[in-house]
CSV table of C-alpha atoms in Angstrom, one decimal:
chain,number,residue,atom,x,y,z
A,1,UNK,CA,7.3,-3.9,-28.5
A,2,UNK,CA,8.3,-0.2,-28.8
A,3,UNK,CA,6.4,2.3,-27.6
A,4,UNK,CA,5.4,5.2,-30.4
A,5,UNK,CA,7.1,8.6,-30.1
A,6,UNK,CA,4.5,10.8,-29.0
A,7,UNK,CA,3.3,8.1,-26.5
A,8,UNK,CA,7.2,7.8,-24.7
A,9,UNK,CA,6.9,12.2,-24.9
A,10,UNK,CA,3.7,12.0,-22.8
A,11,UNK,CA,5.1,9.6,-20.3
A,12,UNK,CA,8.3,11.8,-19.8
A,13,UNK,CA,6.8,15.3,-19.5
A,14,UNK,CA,4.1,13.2,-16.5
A,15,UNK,CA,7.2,12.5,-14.6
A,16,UNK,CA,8.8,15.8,-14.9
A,17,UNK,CA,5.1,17.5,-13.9
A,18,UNK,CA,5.3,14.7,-10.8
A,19,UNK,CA,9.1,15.5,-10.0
A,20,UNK,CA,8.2,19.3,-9.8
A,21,UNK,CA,5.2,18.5,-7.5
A,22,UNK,CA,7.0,16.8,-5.0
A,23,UNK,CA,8.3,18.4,-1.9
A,24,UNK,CA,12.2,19.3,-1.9
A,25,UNK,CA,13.8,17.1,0.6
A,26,UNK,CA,15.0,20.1,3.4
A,27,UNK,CA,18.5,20.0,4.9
A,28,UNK,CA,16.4,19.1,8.3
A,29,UNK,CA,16.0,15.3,6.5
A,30,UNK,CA,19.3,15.1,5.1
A,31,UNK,CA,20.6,16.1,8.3
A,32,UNK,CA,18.7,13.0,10.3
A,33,UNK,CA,16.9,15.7,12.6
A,34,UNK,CA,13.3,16.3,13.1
A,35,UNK,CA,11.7,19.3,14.1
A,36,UNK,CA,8.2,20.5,14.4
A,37,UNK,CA,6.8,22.0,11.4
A,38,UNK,CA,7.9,25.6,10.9
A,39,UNK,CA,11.4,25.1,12.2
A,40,UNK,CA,14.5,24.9,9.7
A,41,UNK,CA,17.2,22.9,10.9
A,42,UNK,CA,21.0,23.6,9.5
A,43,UNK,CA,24.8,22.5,10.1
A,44,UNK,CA,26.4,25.4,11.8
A,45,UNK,CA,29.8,23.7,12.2
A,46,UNK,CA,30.9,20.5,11.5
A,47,UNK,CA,33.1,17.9,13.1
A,48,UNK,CA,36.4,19.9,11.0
A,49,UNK,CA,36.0,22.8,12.8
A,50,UNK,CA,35.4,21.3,16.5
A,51,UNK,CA,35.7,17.5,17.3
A,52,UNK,CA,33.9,16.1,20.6
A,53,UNK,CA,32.7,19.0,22.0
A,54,UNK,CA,31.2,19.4,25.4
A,55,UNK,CA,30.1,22.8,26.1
A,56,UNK,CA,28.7,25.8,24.1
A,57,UNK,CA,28.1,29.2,24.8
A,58,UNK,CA,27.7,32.8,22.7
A,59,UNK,CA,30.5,35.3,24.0
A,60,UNK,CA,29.6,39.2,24.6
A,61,UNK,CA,30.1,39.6,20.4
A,62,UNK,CA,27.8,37.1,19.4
A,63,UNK,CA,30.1,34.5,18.2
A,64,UNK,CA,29.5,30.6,18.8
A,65,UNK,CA,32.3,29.5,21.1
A,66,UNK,CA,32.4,25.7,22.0
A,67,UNK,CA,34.7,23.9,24.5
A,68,UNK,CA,36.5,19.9,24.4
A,69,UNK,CA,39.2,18.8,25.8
A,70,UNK,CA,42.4,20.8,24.9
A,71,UNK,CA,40.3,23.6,23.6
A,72,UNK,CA,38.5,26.5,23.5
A,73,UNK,CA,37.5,28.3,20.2
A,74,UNK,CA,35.6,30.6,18.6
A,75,UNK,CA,33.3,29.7,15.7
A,76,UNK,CA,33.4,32.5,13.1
A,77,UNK,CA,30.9,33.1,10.4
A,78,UNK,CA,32.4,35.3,8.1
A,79,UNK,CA,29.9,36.0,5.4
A,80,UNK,CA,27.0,35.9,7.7
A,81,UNK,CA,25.3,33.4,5.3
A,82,UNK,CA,24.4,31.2,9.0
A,83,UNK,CA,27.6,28.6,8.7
A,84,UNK,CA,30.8,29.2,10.4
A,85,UNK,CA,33.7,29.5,7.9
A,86,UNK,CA,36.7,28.8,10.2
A,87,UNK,CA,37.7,28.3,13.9
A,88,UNK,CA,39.8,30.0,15.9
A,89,UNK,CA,41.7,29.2,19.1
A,90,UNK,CA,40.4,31.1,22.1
A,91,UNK,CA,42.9,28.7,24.6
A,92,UNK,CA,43.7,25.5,25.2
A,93,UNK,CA,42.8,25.7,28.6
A,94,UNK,CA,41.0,23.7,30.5
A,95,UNK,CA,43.0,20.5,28.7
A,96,UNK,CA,40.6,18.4,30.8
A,97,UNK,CA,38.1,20.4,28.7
A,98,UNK,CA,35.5,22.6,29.7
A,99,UNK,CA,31.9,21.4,30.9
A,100,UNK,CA,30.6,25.1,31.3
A,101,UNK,CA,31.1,28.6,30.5
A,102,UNK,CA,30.3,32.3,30.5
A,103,UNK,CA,31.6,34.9,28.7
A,104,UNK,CA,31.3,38.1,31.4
A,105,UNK,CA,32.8,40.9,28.8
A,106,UNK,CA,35.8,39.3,27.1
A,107,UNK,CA,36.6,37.1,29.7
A,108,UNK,CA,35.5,33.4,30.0
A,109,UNK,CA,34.8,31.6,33.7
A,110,UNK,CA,34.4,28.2,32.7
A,111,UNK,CA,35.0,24.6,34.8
A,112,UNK,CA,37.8,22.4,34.1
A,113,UNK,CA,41.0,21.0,35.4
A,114,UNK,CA,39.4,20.3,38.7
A,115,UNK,CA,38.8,24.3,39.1
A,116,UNK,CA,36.4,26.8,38.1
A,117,UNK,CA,38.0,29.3,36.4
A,118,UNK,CA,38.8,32.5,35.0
A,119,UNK,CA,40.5,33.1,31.1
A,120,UNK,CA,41.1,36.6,30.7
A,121,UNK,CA,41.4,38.8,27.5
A,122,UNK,CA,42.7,41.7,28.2
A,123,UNK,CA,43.3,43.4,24.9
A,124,UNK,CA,40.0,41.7,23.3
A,125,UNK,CA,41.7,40.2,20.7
A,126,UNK,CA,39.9,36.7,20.9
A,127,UNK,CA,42.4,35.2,22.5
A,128,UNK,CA,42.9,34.6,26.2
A,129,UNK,CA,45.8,35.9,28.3
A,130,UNK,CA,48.2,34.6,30.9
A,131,UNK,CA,47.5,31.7,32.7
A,132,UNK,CA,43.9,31.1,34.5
A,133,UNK,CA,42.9,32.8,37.7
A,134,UNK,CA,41.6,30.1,39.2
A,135,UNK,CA,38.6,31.0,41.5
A,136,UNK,CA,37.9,27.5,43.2
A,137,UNK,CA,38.9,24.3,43.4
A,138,UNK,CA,36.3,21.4,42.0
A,139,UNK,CA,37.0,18.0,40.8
A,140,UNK,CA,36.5,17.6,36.6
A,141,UNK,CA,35.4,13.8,37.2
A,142,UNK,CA,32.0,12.0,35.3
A,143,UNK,CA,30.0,13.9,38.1
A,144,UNK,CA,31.7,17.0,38.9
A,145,UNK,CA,31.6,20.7,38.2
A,146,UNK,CA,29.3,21.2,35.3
A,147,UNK,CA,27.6,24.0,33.6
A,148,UNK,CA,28.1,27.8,34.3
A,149,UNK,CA,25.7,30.3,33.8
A,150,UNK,CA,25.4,34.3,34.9
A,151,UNK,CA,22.3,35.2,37.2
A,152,UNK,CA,19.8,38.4,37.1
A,153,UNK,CA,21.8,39.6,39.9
A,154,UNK,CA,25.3,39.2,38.6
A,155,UNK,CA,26.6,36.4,40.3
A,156,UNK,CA,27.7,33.2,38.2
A,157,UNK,CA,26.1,30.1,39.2
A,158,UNK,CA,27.9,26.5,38.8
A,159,UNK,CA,26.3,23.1,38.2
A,160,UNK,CA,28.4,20.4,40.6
A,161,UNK,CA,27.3,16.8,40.3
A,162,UNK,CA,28.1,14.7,43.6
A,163,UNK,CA,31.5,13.8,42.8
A,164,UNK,CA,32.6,17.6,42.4
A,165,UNK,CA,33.8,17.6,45.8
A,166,UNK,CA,31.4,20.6,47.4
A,167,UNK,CA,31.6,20.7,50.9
A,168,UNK,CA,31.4,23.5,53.5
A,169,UNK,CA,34.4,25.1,52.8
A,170,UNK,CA,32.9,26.6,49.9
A,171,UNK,CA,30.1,28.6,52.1
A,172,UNK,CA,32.3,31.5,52.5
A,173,UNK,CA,29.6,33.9,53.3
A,174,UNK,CA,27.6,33.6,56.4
A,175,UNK,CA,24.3,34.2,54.3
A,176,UNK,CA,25.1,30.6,52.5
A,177,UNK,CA,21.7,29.0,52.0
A,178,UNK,CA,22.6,25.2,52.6
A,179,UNK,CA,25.7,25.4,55.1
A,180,UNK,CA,26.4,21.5,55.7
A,181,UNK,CA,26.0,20.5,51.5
A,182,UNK,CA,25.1,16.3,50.4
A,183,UNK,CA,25.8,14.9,47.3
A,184,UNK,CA,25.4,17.5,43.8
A,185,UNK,CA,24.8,21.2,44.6
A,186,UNK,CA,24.4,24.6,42.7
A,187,UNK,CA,27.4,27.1,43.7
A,188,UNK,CA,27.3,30.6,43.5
A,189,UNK,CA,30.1,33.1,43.5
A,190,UNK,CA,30.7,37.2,44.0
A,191,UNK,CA,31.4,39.1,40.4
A,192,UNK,CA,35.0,39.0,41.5
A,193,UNK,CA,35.5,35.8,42.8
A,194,UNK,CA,36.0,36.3,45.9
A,195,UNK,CA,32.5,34.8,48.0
A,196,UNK,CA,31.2,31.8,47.1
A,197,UNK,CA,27.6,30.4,48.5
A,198,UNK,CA,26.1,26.7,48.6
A,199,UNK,CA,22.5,28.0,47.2
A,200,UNK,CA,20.9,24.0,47.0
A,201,UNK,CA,22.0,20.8,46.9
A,202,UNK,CA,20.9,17.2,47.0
A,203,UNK,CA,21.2,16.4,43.3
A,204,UNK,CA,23.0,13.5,41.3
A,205,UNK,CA,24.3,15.4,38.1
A,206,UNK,CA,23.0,18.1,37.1
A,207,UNK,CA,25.2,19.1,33.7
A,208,UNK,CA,23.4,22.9,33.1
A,209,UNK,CA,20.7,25.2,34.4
A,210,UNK,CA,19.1,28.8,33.7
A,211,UNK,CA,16.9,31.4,35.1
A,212,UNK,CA,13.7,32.7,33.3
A,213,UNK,CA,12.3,36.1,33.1
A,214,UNK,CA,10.8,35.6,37.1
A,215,UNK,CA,14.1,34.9,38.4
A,216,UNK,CA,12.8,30.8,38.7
A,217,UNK,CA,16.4,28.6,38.1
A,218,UNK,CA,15.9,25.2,36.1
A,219,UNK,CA,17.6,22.3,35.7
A,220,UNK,CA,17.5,18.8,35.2
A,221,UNK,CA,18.7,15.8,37.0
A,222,UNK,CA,20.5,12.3,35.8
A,223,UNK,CA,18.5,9.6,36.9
A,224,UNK,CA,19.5,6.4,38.9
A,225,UNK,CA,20.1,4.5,35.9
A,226,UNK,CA,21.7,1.1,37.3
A,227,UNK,CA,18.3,1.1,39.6
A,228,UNK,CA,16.0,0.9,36.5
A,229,UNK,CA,12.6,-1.2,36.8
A,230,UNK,CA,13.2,-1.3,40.8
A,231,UNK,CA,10.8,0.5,42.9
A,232,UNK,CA,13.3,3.3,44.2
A,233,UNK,CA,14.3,4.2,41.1
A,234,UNK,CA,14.5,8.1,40.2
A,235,UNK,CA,14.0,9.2,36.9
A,236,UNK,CA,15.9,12.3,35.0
A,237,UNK,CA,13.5,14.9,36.9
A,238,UNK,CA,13.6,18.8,36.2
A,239,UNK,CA,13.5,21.0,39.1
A,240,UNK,CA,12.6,24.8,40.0
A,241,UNK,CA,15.4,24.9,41.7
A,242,UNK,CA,14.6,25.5,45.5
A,243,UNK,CA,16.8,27.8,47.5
A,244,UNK,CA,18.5,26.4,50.2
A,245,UNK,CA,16.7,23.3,49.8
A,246,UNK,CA,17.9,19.3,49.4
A,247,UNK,CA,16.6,17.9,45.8
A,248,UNK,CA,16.6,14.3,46.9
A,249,UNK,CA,19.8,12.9,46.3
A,250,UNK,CA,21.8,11.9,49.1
A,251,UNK,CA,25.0,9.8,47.7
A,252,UNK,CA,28.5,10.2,46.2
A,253,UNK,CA,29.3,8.6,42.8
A,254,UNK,CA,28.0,7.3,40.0
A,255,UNK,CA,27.7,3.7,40.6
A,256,UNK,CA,25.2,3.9,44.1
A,257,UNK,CA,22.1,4.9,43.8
A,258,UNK,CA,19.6,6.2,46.4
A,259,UNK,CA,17.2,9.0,46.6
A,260,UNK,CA,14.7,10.4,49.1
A,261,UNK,CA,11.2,10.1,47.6
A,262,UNK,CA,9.5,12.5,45.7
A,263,UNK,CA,6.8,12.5,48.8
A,264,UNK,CA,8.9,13.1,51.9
A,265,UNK,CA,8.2,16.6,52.7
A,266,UNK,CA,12.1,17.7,53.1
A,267,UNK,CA,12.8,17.8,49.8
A,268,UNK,CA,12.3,19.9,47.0
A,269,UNK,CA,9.3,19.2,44.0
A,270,UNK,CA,9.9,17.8,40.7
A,271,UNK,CA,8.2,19.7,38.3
A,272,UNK,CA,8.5,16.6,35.9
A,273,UNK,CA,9.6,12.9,35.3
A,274,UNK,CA,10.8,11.9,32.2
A,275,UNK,CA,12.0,9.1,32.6
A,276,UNK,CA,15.3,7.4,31.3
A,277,UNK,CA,18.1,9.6,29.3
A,278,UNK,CA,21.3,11.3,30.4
A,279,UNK,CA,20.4,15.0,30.7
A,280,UNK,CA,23.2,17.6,29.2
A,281,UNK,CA,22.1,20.9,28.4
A,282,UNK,CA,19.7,23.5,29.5
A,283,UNK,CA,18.2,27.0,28.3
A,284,UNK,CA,15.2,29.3,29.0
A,285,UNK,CA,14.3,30.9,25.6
A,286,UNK,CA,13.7,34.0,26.0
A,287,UNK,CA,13.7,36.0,22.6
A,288,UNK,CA,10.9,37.0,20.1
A,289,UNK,CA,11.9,34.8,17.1
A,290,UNK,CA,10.0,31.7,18.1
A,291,UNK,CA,6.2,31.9,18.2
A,292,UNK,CA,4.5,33.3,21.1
A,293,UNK,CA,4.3,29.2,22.4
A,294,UNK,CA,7.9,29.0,23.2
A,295,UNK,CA,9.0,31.8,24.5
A,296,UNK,CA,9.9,31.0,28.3
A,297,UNK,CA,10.3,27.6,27.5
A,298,UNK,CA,12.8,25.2,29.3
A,299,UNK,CA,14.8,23.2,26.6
A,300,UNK,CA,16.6,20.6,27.7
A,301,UNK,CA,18.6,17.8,25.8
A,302,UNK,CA,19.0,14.5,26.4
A,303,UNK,CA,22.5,12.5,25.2
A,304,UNK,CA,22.0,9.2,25.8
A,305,UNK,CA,18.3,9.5,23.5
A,306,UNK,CA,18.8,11.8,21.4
A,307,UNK,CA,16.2,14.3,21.7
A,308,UNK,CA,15.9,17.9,23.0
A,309,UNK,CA,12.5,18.3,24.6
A,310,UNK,CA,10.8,21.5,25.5
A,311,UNK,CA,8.8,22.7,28.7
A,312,UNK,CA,6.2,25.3,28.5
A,313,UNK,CA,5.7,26.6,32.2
A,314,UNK,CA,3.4,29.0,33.8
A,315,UNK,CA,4.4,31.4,35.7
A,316,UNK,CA,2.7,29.0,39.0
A,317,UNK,CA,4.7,26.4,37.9
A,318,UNK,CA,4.3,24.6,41.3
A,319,UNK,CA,0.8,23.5,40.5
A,320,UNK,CA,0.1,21.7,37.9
A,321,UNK,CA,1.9,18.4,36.4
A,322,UNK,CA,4.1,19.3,33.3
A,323,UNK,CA,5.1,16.8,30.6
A,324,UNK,CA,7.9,17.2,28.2
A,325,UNK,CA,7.4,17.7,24.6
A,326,UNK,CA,9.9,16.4,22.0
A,327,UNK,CA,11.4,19.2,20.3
A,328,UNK,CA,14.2,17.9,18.4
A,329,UNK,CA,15.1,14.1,18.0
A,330,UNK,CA,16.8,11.5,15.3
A,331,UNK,CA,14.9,10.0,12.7
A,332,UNK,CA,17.2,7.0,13.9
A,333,UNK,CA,19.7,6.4,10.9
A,334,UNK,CA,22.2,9.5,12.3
A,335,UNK,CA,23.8,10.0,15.2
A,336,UNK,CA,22.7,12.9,17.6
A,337,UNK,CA,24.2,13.2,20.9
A,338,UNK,CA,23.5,17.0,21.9
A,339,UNK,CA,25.6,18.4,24.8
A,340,UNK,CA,24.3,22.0,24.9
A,341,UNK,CA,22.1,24.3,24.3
A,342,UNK,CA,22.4,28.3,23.5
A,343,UNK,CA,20.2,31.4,21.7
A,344,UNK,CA,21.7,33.6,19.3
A,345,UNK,CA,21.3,37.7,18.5
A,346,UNK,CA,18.7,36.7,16.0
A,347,UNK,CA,16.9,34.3,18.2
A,348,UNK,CA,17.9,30.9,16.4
A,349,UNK,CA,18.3,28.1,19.0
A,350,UNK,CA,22.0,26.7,18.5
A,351,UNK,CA,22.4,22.7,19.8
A,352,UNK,CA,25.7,21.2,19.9
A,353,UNK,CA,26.7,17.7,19.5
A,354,UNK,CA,29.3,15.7,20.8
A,355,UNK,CA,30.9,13.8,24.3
A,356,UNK,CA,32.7,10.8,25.0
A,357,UNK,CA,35.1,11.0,21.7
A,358,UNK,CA,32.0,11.1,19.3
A,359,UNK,CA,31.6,13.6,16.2
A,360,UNK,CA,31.5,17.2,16.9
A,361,UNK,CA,29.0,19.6,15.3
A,362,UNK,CA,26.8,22.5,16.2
A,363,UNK,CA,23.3,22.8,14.5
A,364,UNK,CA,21.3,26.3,14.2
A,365,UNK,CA,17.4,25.7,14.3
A,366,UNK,CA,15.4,29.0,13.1
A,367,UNK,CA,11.4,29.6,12.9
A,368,UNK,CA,11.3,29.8,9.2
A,369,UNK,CA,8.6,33.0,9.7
A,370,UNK,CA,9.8,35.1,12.4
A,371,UNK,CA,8.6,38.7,13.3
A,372,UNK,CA,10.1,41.5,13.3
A,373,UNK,CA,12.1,42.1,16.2
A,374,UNK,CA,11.5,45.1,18.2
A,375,UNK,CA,13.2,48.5,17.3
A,376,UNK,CA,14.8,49.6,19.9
A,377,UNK,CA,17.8,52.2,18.4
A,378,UNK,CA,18.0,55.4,20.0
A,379,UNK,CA,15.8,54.8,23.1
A,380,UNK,CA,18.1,53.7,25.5
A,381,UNK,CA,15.5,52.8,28.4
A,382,UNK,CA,13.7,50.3,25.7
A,383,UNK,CA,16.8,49.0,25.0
A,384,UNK,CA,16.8,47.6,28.7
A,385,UNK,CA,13.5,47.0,29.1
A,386,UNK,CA,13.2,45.0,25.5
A,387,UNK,CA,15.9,43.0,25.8
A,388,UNK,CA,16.5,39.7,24.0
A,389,UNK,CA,17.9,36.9,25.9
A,390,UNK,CA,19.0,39.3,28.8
A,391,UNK,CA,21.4,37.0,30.5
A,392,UNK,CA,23.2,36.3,27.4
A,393,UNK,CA,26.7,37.9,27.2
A,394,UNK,CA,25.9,39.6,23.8
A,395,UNK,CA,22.9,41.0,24.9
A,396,UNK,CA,24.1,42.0,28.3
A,397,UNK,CA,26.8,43.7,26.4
A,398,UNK,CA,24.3,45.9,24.9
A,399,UNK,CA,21.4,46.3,27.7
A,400,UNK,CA,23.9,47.0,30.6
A,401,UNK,CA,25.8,50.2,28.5
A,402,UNK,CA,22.1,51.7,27.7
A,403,UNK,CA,21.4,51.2,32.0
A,404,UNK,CA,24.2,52.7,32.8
A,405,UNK,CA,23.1,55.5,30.8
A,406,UNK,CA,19.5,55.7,31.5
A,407,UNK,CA,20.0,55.8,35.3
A,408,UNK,CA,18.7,54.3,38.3
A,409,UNK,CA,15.9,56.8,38.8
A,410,UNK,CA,14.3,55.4,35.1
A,411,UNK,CA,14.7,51.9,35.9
A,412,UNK,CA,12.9,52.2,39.0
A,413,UNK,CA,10.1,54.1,37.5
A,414,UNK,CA,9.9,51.7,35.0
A,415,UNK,CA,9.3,48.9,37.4
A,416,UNK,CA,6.7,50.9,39.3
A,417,UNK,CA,5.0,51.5,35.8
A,418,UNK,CA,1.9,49.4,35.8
A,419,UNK,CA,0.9,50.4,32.7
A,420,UNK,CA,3.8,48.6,31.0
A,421,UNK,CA,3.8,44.9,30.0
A,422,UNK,CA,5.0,43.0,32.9
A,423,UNK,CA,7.9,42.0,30.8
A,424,UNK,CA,9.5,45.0,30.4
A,425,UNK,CA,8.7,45.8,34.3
A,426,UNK,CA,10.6,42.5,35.0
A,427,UNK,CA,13.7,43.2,32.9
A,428,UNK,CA,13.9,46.9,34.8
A,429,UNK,CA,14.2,45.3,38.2
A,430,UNK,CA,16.6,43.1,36.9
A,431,UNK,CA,18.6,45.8,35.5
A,432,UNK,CA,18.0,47.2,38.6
A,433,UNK,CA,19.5,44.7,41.0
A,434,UNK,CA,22.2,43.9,38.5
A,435,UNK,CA,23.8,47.6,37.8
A,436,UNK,CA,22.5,49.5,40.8
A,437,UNK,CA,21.4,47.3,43.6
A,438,UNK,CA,18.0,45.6,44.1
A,439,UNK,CA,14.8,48.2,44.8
A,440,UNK,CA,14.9,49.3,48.3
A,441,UNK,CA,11.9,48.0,50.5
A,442,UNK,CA,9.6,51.3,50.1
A,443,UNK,CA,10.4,50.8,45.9
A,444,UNK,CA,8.9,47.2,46.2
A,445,UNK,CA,5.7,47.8,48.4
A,446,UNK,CA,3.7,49.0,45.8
A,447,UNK,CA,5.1,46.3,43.3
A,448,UNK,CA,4.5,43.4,45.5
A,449,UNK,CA,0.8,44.7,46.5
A,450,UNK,CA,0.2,44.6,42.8
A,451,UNK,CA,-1.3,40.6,41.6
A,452,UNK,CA,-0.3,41.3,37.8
């Protein structure tokens, strides 16, 4: 039977009405990525652009630069419209790939081809020159020298899992934390190169790590997984790194397992277990974009599960047990193997995919109702002291030029400042100890007498 006119014109018009009341699908579902509500997710760069990457980092100009094997490049986008619209080659050094890097001005330090090493650009061109300088010798195996990041005092700080070869040679300085190093440990090395300390050790493979705004270094360790279900097993565990300390594990390779107990008392606390999963990348957000509730957060990702979780830490972080919170994860129908982790000049938190020959892309997640960031222009001491993501190459760019011009003498008196936030009295002893040498011992008696 056929329906009359006017009957099929009523039925029409009631499914556009229900069509336009229905919520637009977002890229964040089309991409197969979830995200708390509030949060837009969106392709950066796709596979075309970089292929299997393994590392990720911002250089001193704000550009995405990501890292596989044979490559180094530079993610440009051109129209600003938050996708990169072409690649460019940076070097194609390391060839073994790099698993970390820095920008430190133009220059990259990265690890790869059993080294850590040094690309220069001389001319700042965007392309590096010469051949590496290479600053120490580390094996590029399944557990070997990982992530790179630059610490509040200037020194660059190397994640070395326990086949990266770290032994006492490479305590060249007497003031060496650990001197006799077992299994993974964190390196760190002079500005120039030239010293190199064992600062902790005793980990399994530990692929990244960063410092928050207290000078507290994170990062997470792989878990035994052939040991899974059996009573000594060790799960992925994150750690306030402890100086000079051992973190538990005590073994070379990747196919013995055995680690100290969480309860003997030689080693150092884990802040959290979580259980299963291949940890990869690690950052301490530490702009204003995000709401007030993740700012200081550890992010971390996980490869093997998909997921990038989230830690929100007090200040006492000692104390109290701390449980990850899933911040990012597949809706299951798309692959999602993040590798790192990195914060932009506008605060949106960049997660790169990739590893082990699999599709390459870089995702850009964004609060979708930010604040305004802090003005700043023309006052070169807030410029310092109101920093966004201070350890960041772009933003050290900017925030060491405006120290150098506000003196020592304003820094210091800034730090002694109680009536500042303790934020900005934070980020002026670490401008402090970065461009002019830490506060002498009469500068820091009044600051260490006060309990803010």
């Amino acid at each position: 039977m056929r329906l009359p006119v006017i009957f099929r014109g009523l039925v029409a018009c009631a499914f556009l009405m229900l069509c336009e009341s229905l919520p637009a699908a977002d890229e964040s579902d089309s991409l197969g990525i979830k995200a708390p509500e509030g949060f837009e997710v969106s392709l950066f760069a796709g596979d075309e652009l970089a292929h299997d990457i393994y590392s990720m980092t911002i250089d001193s100009h704000g550009r995405i630069v990501v890292a596989g094997a044979g490559y180094v490049k530079i993610l440009h986008d051109d129209n600003k419209d938050g996708k990169a619209d072409r690649a460019t080659l940076f070097s194609s050094k390391p060839a073994s790939g790099a698993h970390g890097m820095v920008f430190v001005g133009d220059d990259l330090i990265c690890t790869g081809d059993n080294s850590l090493m040094k690309l220069r650009d001389k001319d700042g061109d965007g392309v590096a020159d010469g051949e590496p300088e290479v600053w120490a010798t580390l094996k590029h195996s399944e557990h070997g020298a990982n992530g790179v990041v630059q610490g509040p005092d200037g020194w660059i700080y190397v994640a070395c899992g326990n086949d990266a070869g770290v032994s006492a040679a490479h305590a060249t300085l007497p003031t060496s934390p650990v001197k006799k190093p077992e299994a993974g440990a964190i390196l760190r090395f002079s500005p120039d190169g030239k010293n190199s300390e064992i600062f902790a050790h005793g980990f399994r493979n530990i692929y990244d790590l960063d410092f928050n705004a207290h000078g507290q270094l994170f990062t997470v360790d792989s878990d035994g997984e052939r040991d899974h279900h059996l009573p000594w097993y060790a799960p992925t565990r994150l750690f306030d790194v402890a100086e000079g300390m051992h973190h538990g594990w005590v073994l070379q390779g990747h196919q013995r397992s055995w680690n100290r107990p969480a309860y003997f008392p030689d080693v150092a606390p884990r802040l959290c277990e979580i259980g299963r999963g291949s940890p990869t990348g690690v950052v301490v957000y530490r702009h204003t974009q995000f709401p007030e509730a993740y700012r200081g957060n550890v992010f971390s990702c996980c490869w093997t599960l998909g997921k990038v979780y989230r830690f929100n830490l007090p200040l006492d972080v000692g104390r109290i047990p701390h449980i990850p919170r899933e911040f990012l994860e597949t809706t299951g129908d798309t692959g999602f193997a993040p590798v790192d982790l990195t914060v932009g000049p506008n605060g949106d938190l960049f997660v790169a995919v990739g590893g082990r020959g699999t599709r390459g892309s870089v995702f850009r997640i964004a609060w979708t109702m930010p604040e305004e960031p802090p003005d700043t222009r023309g006052d070169h001491l807030l410029t310092v002291l109101r920093a966004q993501q201070p350890q960041a190459a772009w933003s050290r760019r900017v925030w060491l030029a405006a120290a150098n011009r506000v003196g020592r003498e304003a820094l210091v008196g800034a730090a002694l400042d109680q009536k500042r936030p303790r934020a900005e009295r934070l980020q002026a002893i670490e401008a402090v100890t970065e461009v002019f040498g830490a506060l002498t011992s009469e500068e820091a008696a009044p600051i260490l007498k006060n309990h803010d």
